[in-house]
Structures are given as C-alpha cells and as structure tokens.
PDB file of C-alpha atoms in Angstrom:
ATOM      1  CA  UNK J 177      21.253  -3.917 -10.926  1.00 68.00           C
ATOM      2  CA  UNK J 178      17.795  -2.982 -12.189  1.00 80.00           C
ATOM      3  CA  UNK J 179      17.513  -3.659 -15.896  1.00 91.00           C
ATOM      4  CA  UNK J 180      15.063  -2.624 -18.570  1.00 95.00           C
ATOM      5  CA  UNK J 181      15.446  -4.396 -21.883  1.00 95.00           C
ATOM      6  CA  UNK J 182      14.182  -3.278 -25.271  1.00 95.00           C
ATOM      7  CA  UNK J 183      14.945  -4.478 -28.760  1.00 89.00           C
ATOM      8  CA  UNK J 184      17.004  -1.695 -30.345  1.00 85.00           C
ATOM      9  CA  UNK J 185      15.401  -2.176 -33.757  1.00 88.00           C
ATOM     10  CA  UNK J 186      14.861  -0.600 -36.109  1.00 95.00           C
ATOM     11  CA  UNK J 187      11.310  -1.871 -36.299  1.00 96.00           C
ATOM     12  CA  UNK J 188       9.990  -1.118 -39.763  1.00 97.00           C
ATOM     13  CA  UNK J 189       6.254  -1.032 -40.486  1.00 97.00           C
ATOM     14  CA  UNK J 190       4.228   0.348 -43.396  1.00 97.00           C
ATOM     15  CA  UNK J 191       1.924   3.300 -42.921  1.00 97.00           C
ATOM     16  CA  UNK J 192      -1.418   2.235 -41.476  1.00 97.00           C
ATOM     17  CA  UNK J 193      -0.078  -0.913 -39.816  1.00 97.00           C
ATOM     18  CA  UNK J 194       0.103  -1.724 -36.106  1.00 97.00           C
ATOM     19  CA  UNK J 195       3.503  -1.259 -34.500  1.00 97.00           C
ATOM     20  CA  UNK J 196       4.256  -3.384 -31.431  1.00 97.00           C
ATOM     21  CA  UNK J 197       7.036  -2.310 -29.082  1.00 97.00           C
ATOM     22  CA  UNK J 198       8.129  -4.524 -26.214  1.00 97.00           C
ATOM     23  CA  UNK J 199       9.936  -4.066 -22.927  1.00 97.00           C
ATOM     24  CA  UNK J 200      10.957  -6.420 -20.112  1.00 97.00           C
ATOM     25  CA  UNK J 201      12.181  -5.436 -16.670  1.00 95.00           C
ATOM     26  CA  UNK J 202      14.078  -7.148 -13.885  1.00 93.00           C
ATOM     27  CA  UNK J 203      12.773  -5.492 -10.696  1.00 89.00           C
ATOM     28  CA  UNK J 204       9.709  -7.454  -9.631  1.00 89.00           C
ATOM     29  CA  UNK J 205       8.849  -4.677  -7.167  1.00 86.00           C
ATOM     30  CA  UNK J 206       8.366  -2.094  -9.904  1.00 88.00           C
ATOM     31  CA  UNK J 207       4.899  -0.606  -9.923  1.00 87.00           C
ATOM     32  CA  UNK J 208       4.683   1.989 -12.686  1.00 93.00           C
ATOM     33  CA  UNK J 209       5.739   1.951 -16.301  1.00 95.00           C
ATOM     34  CA  UNK J 210       6.123   4.781 -18.769  1.00 97.00           C
ATOM     35  CA  UNK J 211       6.476   5.082 -22.520  1.00 98.00           C
ATOM     36  CA  UNK J 212       8.288   8.083 -23.967  1.00 97.00           C
ATOM     37  CA  UNK J 213       8.812   9.052 -27.599  1.00 97.00           C
ATOM     38  CA  UNK J 214      12.048  10.743 -28.621  1.00 97.00           C
ATOM     39  CA  UNK J 215      12.755  12.271 -31.996  1.00 96.00           C
ATOM     40  CA  UNK J 216      16.403  12.455 -33.013  1.00 92.00           C
ATOM     41  CA  UNK J 217      18.219  15.194 -31.101  1.00 90.00           C
ATOM     42  CA  UNK J 218      15.105  16.131 -29.138  1.00 94.00           C
ATOM     43  CA  UNK J 219      13.963  15.514 -25.589  1.00 96.00           C
ATOM     44  CA  UNK J 220      11.765  12.572 -24.560  1.00 97.00           C
ATOM     45  CA  UNK J 221       8.014  13.238 -24.530  1.00 96.00           C
ATOM     46  CA  UNK J 222       5.574  11.196 -22.467  1.00 96.00           C
ATOM     47  CA  UNK J 223       3.144   9.050 -24.432  1.00 97.00           C
ATOM     48  CA  UNK J 224       1.460   7.298 -21.531  1.00 96.00           C
ATOM     49  CA  UNK J 225       1.962   5.427 -18.292  1.00 95.00           C
ATOM     50  CA  UNK J 226       0.416   2.291 -16.862  1.00 96.00           C
ATOM     51  CA  UNK J 227       0.454   0.716 -13.419  1.00 91.00           C
ATOM     52  CA  UNK J 228      -2.372  -1.831 -13.449  1.00 91.00           C
ATOM     53  CA  UNK J 229      -2.225  -5.195 -15.162  1.00 92.00           C
ATOM     54  CA  UNK J 230      -4.050  -5.242 -18.474  1.00 94.00           C
ATOM     55  CA  UNK J 231      -4.521  -2.718 -21.226  1.00 95.00           C
ATOM     56  CA  UNK J 232      -4.729   1.069 -21.182  1.00 96.00           C
ATOM     57  CA  UNK J 233      -5.768   2.931 -24.307  1.00 97.00           C
ATOM     58  CA  UNK J 234      -5.151   6.554 -25.294  1.00 96.00           C
ATOM     59  CA  UNK J 235      -6.106   7.400 -28.866  1.00 97.00           C
ATOM     60  CA  UNK J 236      -3.987   5.321 -31.245  1.00 97.00           C
ATOM     61  CA  UNK J 237      -1.781   4.091 -28.399  1.00 98.00           C
ATOM     62  CA  UNK J 238      -2.380   1.079 -26.146  1.00 98.00           C
ATOM     63  CA  UNK J 239      -0.082   0.098 -23.306  1.00 97.00           C
ATOM     64  CA  UNK J 240      -0.215  -3.469 -22.030  1.00 97.00           C
ATOM     65  CA  UNK J 241       1.186  -4.630 -18.697  1.00 96.00           C
ATOM     66  CA  UNK J 242       1.784  -8.137 -17.393  1.00 95.00           C
ATOM     67  CA  UNK J 243       3.486  -7.947 -14.010  1.00 93.00           C
ATOM     68  CA  UNK J 244       3.706 -11.727 -13.609  1.00 94.00           C
ATOM     69  CA  UNK J 245       5.774 -11.940 -16.790  1.00 94.00           C
ATOM     70  CA  UNK J 246       7.525  -8.603 -16.076  1.00 95.00           C
ATOM     71  CA  UNK J 247       6.548  -7.403 -19.504  1.00 95.00           C
ATOM     72  CA  UNK J 248       5.122  -4.155 -20.826  1.00 97.00           C
ATOM     73  CA  UNK J 249       4.307  -3.271 -24.399  1.00 97.00           C
ATOM     74  CA  UNK J 250       3.108  -0.361 -26.505  1.00 98.00           C
ATOM     75  CA  UNK J 251       0.883  -0.805 -29.536  1.00 98.00           C
ATOM     76  CA  UNK J 252       0.533   1.986 -32.071  1.00 98.00           C
ATOM     77  CA  UNK J 253      -2.464   1.582 -34.374  1.00 98.00           C
ATOM     78  CA  UNK J 254      -2.699   3.195 -37.814  1.00 98.00           C
ATOM     79  CA  UNK J 255       1.012   4.036 -37.736  1.00 98.00           C
ATOM     80  CA  UNK J 256       1.990   7.275 -39.449  1.00 97.00           C
ATOM     81  CA  UNK J 257       5.375   8.419 -40.807  1.00 97.00           C
ATOM     82  CA  UNK J 258       5.344  11.047 -38.048  1.00 97.00           C
ATOM     83  CA  UNK J 259       5.471   8.183 -35.529  1.00 97.00           C
ATOM     84  CA  UNK J 260       9.008   7.402 -36.710  1.00 97.00           C
ATOM     85  CA  UNK J 261      11.101   7.956 -33.590  1.00 97.00           C
ATOM     86  CA  UNK J 262      12.807   6.098 -30.773  1.00 96.00           C
ATOM     87  CA  UNK J 263      10.467   4.784 -28.077  1.00 97.00           C
ATOM     88  CA  UNK J 264      11.816   4.597 -24.555  1.00 97.00           C
ATOM     89  CA  UNK J 265      10.401   2.293 -21.910  1.00 97.00           C
ATOM     90  CA  UNK J 266      10.919   3.517 -18.343  1.00 96.00           C
ATOM     91  CA  UNK J 267      10.268   1.654 -15.115  1.00 95.00           C
ATOM     92  CA  UNK J 268       9.659   3.404 -11.831  1.00 92.00           C
ATOM     93  CA  UNK J 269      11.836   1.945  -9.121  1.00 85.00           C
ATOM     94  CA  UNK J 270      10.440   0.616  -5.853  1.00 76.00           C
ATOM     95  CA  UNK J 271       9.303   3.378  -3.528  1.00 73.00           C
ATOM     96  CA  UNK J 272       8.179   5.652  -6.373  1.00 67.00           C
ATOM     97  CA  UNK J 273      11.579   7.275  -6.572  1.00 80.00           C
ATOM     98  CA  UNK J 274      13.505   7.251  -9.835  1.00 91.00           C
ATOM     99  CA  UNK J 275      13.071   5.848 -13.321  1.00 93.00           C
ATOM    100  CA  UNK J 276      15.262   3.296 -15.049  1.00 94.00           C
ATOM    101  CA  UNK J 277      15.160   3.678 -18.820  1.00 96.00           C
ATOM    102  CA  UNK J 278      15.638   1.093 -21.513  1.00 96.00           C
ATOM    103  CA  UNK J 279      17.908   1.919 -24.417  1.00 95.00           C
ATOM    104  CA  UNK J 280      14.943   2.464 -26.707  1.00 95.00           C
ATOM    105  CA  UNK J 281      13.506   0.930 -29.859  1.00 96.00           C
ATOM    106  CA  UNK J 282      13.736   2.844 -33.121  1.00 96.00           C
ATOM    107  CA  UNK J 283      10.507   2.741 -35.125  1.00 97.00           C
ATOM    108  CA  UNK J 284      10.445   3.521 -38.843  1.00 97.00           C
ATOM    109  CA  UNK J 285       7.080   3.979 -40.547  1.00 97.00           C
ATOM    110  CA  UNK J 286       7.301   3.992 -44.316  1.00 96.00           C
ATOM    111  CA  UNK J 287       4.707   5.827 -46.481  1.00 93.00           C
TER     112      UNK J 287
ATOM    113  CA  UNK U  94       7.360  29.799 -22.650  1.00 61.00           C
ATOM    114  CA  UNK U  95       8.816  26.362 -22.029  1.00 70.00           C
ATOM    115  CA  UNK U  96       8.174  24.830 -18.615  1.00 93.00           C
ATOM    116  CA  UNK U  97      11.686  23.377 -18.314  1.00 97.00           C
ATOM    117  CA  UNK U  98      14.598  25.322 -19.753  1.00 97.00           C
ATOM    118  CA  UNK U  99      18.262  24.460 -20.023  1.00 98.00           C
ATOM    119  CA  UNK U 100      21.241  26.690 -20.684  1.00 97.00           C
ATOM    120  CA  UNK U 101      23.388  26.584 -22.678  1.00 97.00           C
ATOM    121  CA  UNK U 102      21.827  24.515 -25.472  1.00 97.00           C
ATOM    122  CA  UNK U 103      25.177  23.753 -27.013  1.00 97.00           C
ATOM    123  CA  UNK U 104      28.650  23.971 -25.538  1.00 97.00           C
ATOM    124  CA  UNK U 105      32.101  23.085 -26.766  1.00 97.00           C
ATOM    125  CA  UNK U 106      34.855  23.067 -24.174  1.00 96.00           C
ATOM    126  CA  UNK U 107      38.343  21.714 -23.676  1.00 97.00           C
ATOM    127  CA  UNK U 108      39.640  18.930 -21.463  1.00 97.00           C
ATOM    128  CA  UNK U 109      40.231  20.101 -17.909  1.00 97.00           C
ATOM    129  CA  UNK U 110      37.843  23.040 -18.004  1.00 97.00           C
ATOM    130  CA  UNK U 111      35.094  23.516 -15.420  1.00 96.00           C
ATOM    131  CA  UNK U 112      31.641  23.823 -16.881  1.00 97.00           C
ATOM    132  CA  UNK U 113      28.178  24.378 -15.462  1.00 98.00           C
ATOM    133  CA  UNK U 114      24.880  23.403 -17.045  1.00 98.00           C
ATOM    134  CA  UNK U 115      21.779  25.097 -15.699  1.00 98.00           C
ATOM    135  CA  UNK U 116      18.176  24.012 -15.488  1.00 98.00           C
ATOM    136  CA  UNK U 117      15.151  26.085 -14.547  1.00 97.00           C
ATOM    137  CA  UNK U 118      11.502  25.112 -14.301  1.00 97.00           C
ATOM    138  CA  UNK U 119       8.217  26.941 -13.925  1.00 96.00           C
ATOM    139  CA  UNK U 120       6.106  23.834 -13.278  1.00 93.00           C
ATOM    140  CA  UNK U 121       6.324  24.216  -9.495  1.00 93.00           C
ATOM    141  CA  UNK U 122       7.658  20.675  -9.162  1.00 94.00           C
ATOM    142  CA  UNK U 123       9.681  19.583  -6.153  1.00 93.00           C
ATOM    143  CA  UNK U 124      11.721  16.884  -7.898  1.00 95.00           C
ATOM    144  CA  UNK U 125      14.485  17.533 -10.401  1.00 97.00           C
ATOM    145  CA  UNK U 126      16.855  15.202 -12.232  1.00 97.00           C
ATOM    146  CA  UNK U 127      19.946  15.271 -14.431  1.00 98.00           C
ATOM    147  CA  UNK U 128      20.515  12.613 -17.111  1.00 98.00           C
ATOM    148  CA  UNK U 129      23.072  12.056 -19.798  1.00 97.00           C
ATOM    149  CA  UNK U 130      22.355  10.289 -23.057  1.00 97.00           C
ATOM    150  CA  UNK U 131      24.947   8.663 -25.255  1.00 94.00           C
ATOM    151  CA  UNK U 132      24.116   7.152 -28.650  1.00 85.00           C
ATOM    152  CA  UNK U 133      22.731   3.667 -28.153  1.00 79.00           C
ATOM    153  CA  UNK U 134      22.958   3.806 -24.353  1.00 81.00           C
ATOM    154  CA  UNK U 135      19.662   5.333 -23.344  1.00 86.00           C
ATOM    155  CA  UNK U 136      19.234   7.789 -20.482  1.00 95.00           C
ATOM    156  CA  UNK U 137      21.474   7.407 -17.459  1.00 95.00           C
ATOM    157  CA  UNK U 138      20.692   9.175 -14.193  1.00 96.00           C
ATOM    158  CA  UNK U 139      23.497  11.381 -12.870  1.00 97.00           C
ATOM    159  CA  UNK U 140      21.945  13.122  -9.824  1.00 97.00           C
ATOM    160  CA  UNK U 141      18.484  13.806  -8.502  1.00 96.00           C
ATOM    161  CA  UNK U 142      16.917  16.063  -5.906  1.00 96.00           C
ATOM    162  CA  UNK U 143      13.537  15.639  -4.232  1.00 93.00           C
ATOM    163  CA  UNK U 144      13.622  19.063  -2.590  1.00 92.00           C
ATOM    164  CA  UNK U 145      16.049  21.921  -2.002  1.00 93.00           C
ATOM    165  CA  UNK U 146      17.773  20.149   0.903  1.00 93.00           C
ATOM    166  CA  UNK U 147      17.843  16.705  -0.696  1.00 94.00           C
ATOM    167  CA  UNK U 148      20.545  15.667  -3.191  1.00 96.00           C
ATOM    168  CA  UNK U 149      21.141  12.074  -4.280  1.00 95.00           C
ATOM    169  CA  UNK U 150      23.653  10.362  -6.524  1.00 96.00           C
ATOM    170  CA  UNK U 151      22.415   8.474  -9.526  1.00 94.00           C
ATOM    171  CA  UNK U 152      24.038   5.595 -11.332  1.00 92.00           C
ATOM    172  CA  UNK U 153      26.851   7.633 -12.965  1.00 95.00           C
ATOM    173  CA  UNK U 154      27.689  10.523 -10.604  1.00 96.00           C
ATOM    174  CA  UNK U 155      31.510  10.267 -10.732  1.00 95.00           C
ATOM    175  CA  UNK U 156      33.023  13.403 -12.264  1.00 95.00           C
ATOM    176  CA  UNK U 157      29.861  15.460 -11.703  1.00 97.00           C
ATOM    177  CA  UNK U 158      28.444  17.625  -8.937  1.00 97.00           C
ATOM    178  CA  UNK U 159      25.133  19.451  -8.532  1.00 97.00           C
ATOM    179  CA  UNK U 160      23.608  22.387  -6.738  1.00 97.00           C
ATOM    180  CA  UNK U 161      19.922  22.936  -5.971  1.00 96.00           C
ATOM    181  CA  UNK U 162      19.794  26.705  -5.601  1.00 92.00           C
ATOM    182  CA  UNK U 163      16.013  26.928  -5.271  1.00 94.00           C
ATOM    183  CA  UNK U 164      12.946  24.825  -5.943  1.00 94.00           C
ATOM    184  CA  UNK U 165      13.077  25.995  -9.555  1.00 96.00           C
ATOM    185  CA  UNK U 166      16.824  25.706 -10.243  1.00 97.00           C
ATOM    186  CA  UNK U 167      19.139  22.720 -10.420  1.00 98.00           C
ATOM    187  CA  UNK U 168      22.668  23.024 -11.826  1.00 98.00           C
ATOM    188  CA  UNK U 169      25.085  20.347 -12.971  1.00 98.00           C
ATOM    189  CA  UNK U 170      28.843  20.947 -12.873  1.00 98.00           C
ATOM    190  CA  UNK U 171      31.729  19.133 -14.473  1.00 96.00           C
ATOM    191  CA  UNK U 172      34.725  20.091 -12.333  1.00 92.00           C
ATOM    192  CA  UNK U 173      37.328  19.003 -14.871  1.00 96.00           C
ATOM    193  CA  UNK U 174      35.771  17.989 -18.147  1.00 96.00           C
ATOM    194  CA  UNK U 175      37.076  14.962 -20.039  1.00 96.00           C
ATOM    195  CA  UNK U 176      36.266  13.807 -23.602  1.00 96.00           C
ATOM    196  CA  UNK U 177      34.121  10.846 -22.507  1.00 95.00           C
ATOM    197  CA  UNK U 178      31.712  13.328 -20.915  1.00 97.00           C
ATOM    198  CA  UNK U 179      30.749  14.391 -24.421  1.00 97.00           C
ATOM    199  CA  UNK U 180      27.019  13.649 -24.511  1.00 97.00           C
ATOM    200  CA  UNK U 181      23.519  15.066 -24.595  1.00 97.00           C
ATOM    201  CA  UNK U 182      22.430  16.191 -21.132  1.00 98.00           C
ATOM    202  CA  UNK U 183      18.809  16.437 -20.052  1.00 98.00           C
ATOM    203  CA  UNK U 184      17.200  17.977 -17.016  1.00 98.00           C
ATOM    204  CA  UNK U 185      13.803  16.673 -15.928  1.00 97.00           C
ATOM    205  CA  UNK U 186      11.239  17.538 -13.285  1.00 96.00           C
ATOM    206  CA  UNK U 187       8.390  15.711 -11.620  1.00 94.00           C
ATOM    207  CA  UNK U 188       5.796  16.374  -8.963  1.00 89.00           C
ATOM    208  CA  UNK U 189       5.831  14.762  -5.560  1.00 75.00           C
ATOM    209  CA  UNK U 190       5.916  11.041  -6.183  1.00 74.00           C
ATOM    210  CA  UNK U 191       3.323   8.297  -6.457  1.00 81.00           C
ATOM    211  CA  UNK U 192       2.668   5.746  -9.189  1.00 82.00           C
ATOM    212  CA  UNK U 193       1.755   8.352 -11.818  1.00 83.00           C
ATOM    213  CA  UNK U 194       4.663  10.699 -11.096  1.00 87.00           C
ATOM    214  CA  UNK U 195       5.641  11.726 -14.607  1.00 92.00           C
ATOM    215  CA  UNK U 196       8.988  13.248 -15.511  1.00 94.00           C
ATOM    216  CA  UNK U 197       9.016  16.198 -17.919  1.00 95.00           C
ATOM    217  CA  UNK U 198      12.200  16.901 -19.809  1.00 97.00           C
ATOM    218  CA  UNK U 199      13.983  20.079 -20.834  1.00 97.00           C
ATOM    219  CA  UNK U 200      15.255  20.539 -24.392  1.00 97.00           C
ATOM    220  CA  UNK U 201      18.741  19.254 -23.607  1.00 97.00           C
ATOM    221  CA  UNK U 202      22.300  20.550 -23.731  1.00 97.00           C
ATOM    222  CA  UNK U 203      24.693  19.118 -26.266  1.00 97.00           C
ATOM    223  CA  UNK U 204      28.157  19.128 -24.680  1.00 97.00           C
ATOM    224  CA  UNK U 205      31.366  18.447 -26.575  1.00 97.00           C
ATOM    225  CA  UNK U 206      34.650  18.083 -24.708  1.00 97.00           C
ATOM    226  CA  UNK U 207      37.712  18.300 -26.939  1.00 96.00           C
TER     227      UNK U 207
END
C-alpha cells in the first residue's frame, strides 16, 4: 500500500511569514512529486512539481525534495491571507502512471 | 471556456438510483481520471483511462463503472447509489506520461445520496 503522509494541520502563520508544509512517502521508487492547492469546495490547482533532489523555486514557492529520506516539502515565502487553503502533496507512482495523494495540510494565514 | 468540464455540478439522488457523472475536456489529453474526495480523506482514485481502449480500476472502484466514449469524454456511473457514496467527485486529465505529467482537474460534482 503506497502511502503519502501529511500533517493535517491547521498550520497557522502570520501574514508575511514563511509557511513550511511537509510530506513523506512510502514508495521508494517514486520519481515525481506534486504540490496542489485546494480552496474549500473547489478543485485542486497545481502549484509546482519536482523530480530532482534539491530545491526548485517558482516565485514565492520553493519545493524541496530528499529522495533518500523520502521527504518533500513546500515553502511559501511572504505568506498572504489568500494563501489560506489546503495543500495536497501527490506522489507519482512507479512507471509514471497514477498519483497517490496525501490527505492535505490546511494552512491559515492571519492578517 | 474551461478546459475540463463536469456535469452536473450538484446532484441529489435517492438510494438505489442509477446516476451518471460526465466529464469532457478540450485539452487534447489522452489520460483521464475519476476521483472522489471525502472530508479529511484526501483524493481517492476510482478509475483511470490512458486512452479510449484502456480502462483501469483505481483503489476504490467497487460500486462504480466508467465509460470512455471518446478521447474527450469519460463518464462515471453509480449503478445503485448508496448513502456512503455521498462525496465530491473530480475528473482530471493529463498528457501522455513522463515525470512532469501534470493532472488538471475539473470543477467537481457534489453528489448527495439520501
């Protein structure tokens, strides 16, 4: 059973702070990792993906991957109230077939 | 216009009824997926299709069936709806695989089974 674990939260940060969201996965053969943002009652939207060890930056977002530790994280710099949402970590299964999603971490950014 | 559309957006039905949820996409993607989402349980894969002739069960396919009518259309059916199928259902599409194969989601269908 492939598992993707996320802390359900809520993670509360003040506006302007850095939010750090974490995800661990069980399938050592996984190659690609995705972060989605989901507002309540809405569909998931892709933030970014990463498949090489290290950091990948896109605007205020940085994804970090450590395959040896089976750990992926998302940093959000200068957090805004509009970033308040649930963040879903998704792991692409071996063979580039389907995604396994974590249950998501709720982020609350207070003004 | 949205790239991935789902109909209906909301549906209330009764136990035992047959219901079909439809998904259409204009992205030209080969791969299509159906998920359900329950509060606190994340997204669970029901069925997926990598092309018109390819249908695969996901982790929670019992009680569901699908039809891939064309590259752009993928329908999900509940043959005899039961209350624990009350959930938010999402259709998604992706291109043809590889490490950056990103899934794009439709707006969702909120289904209530009484």
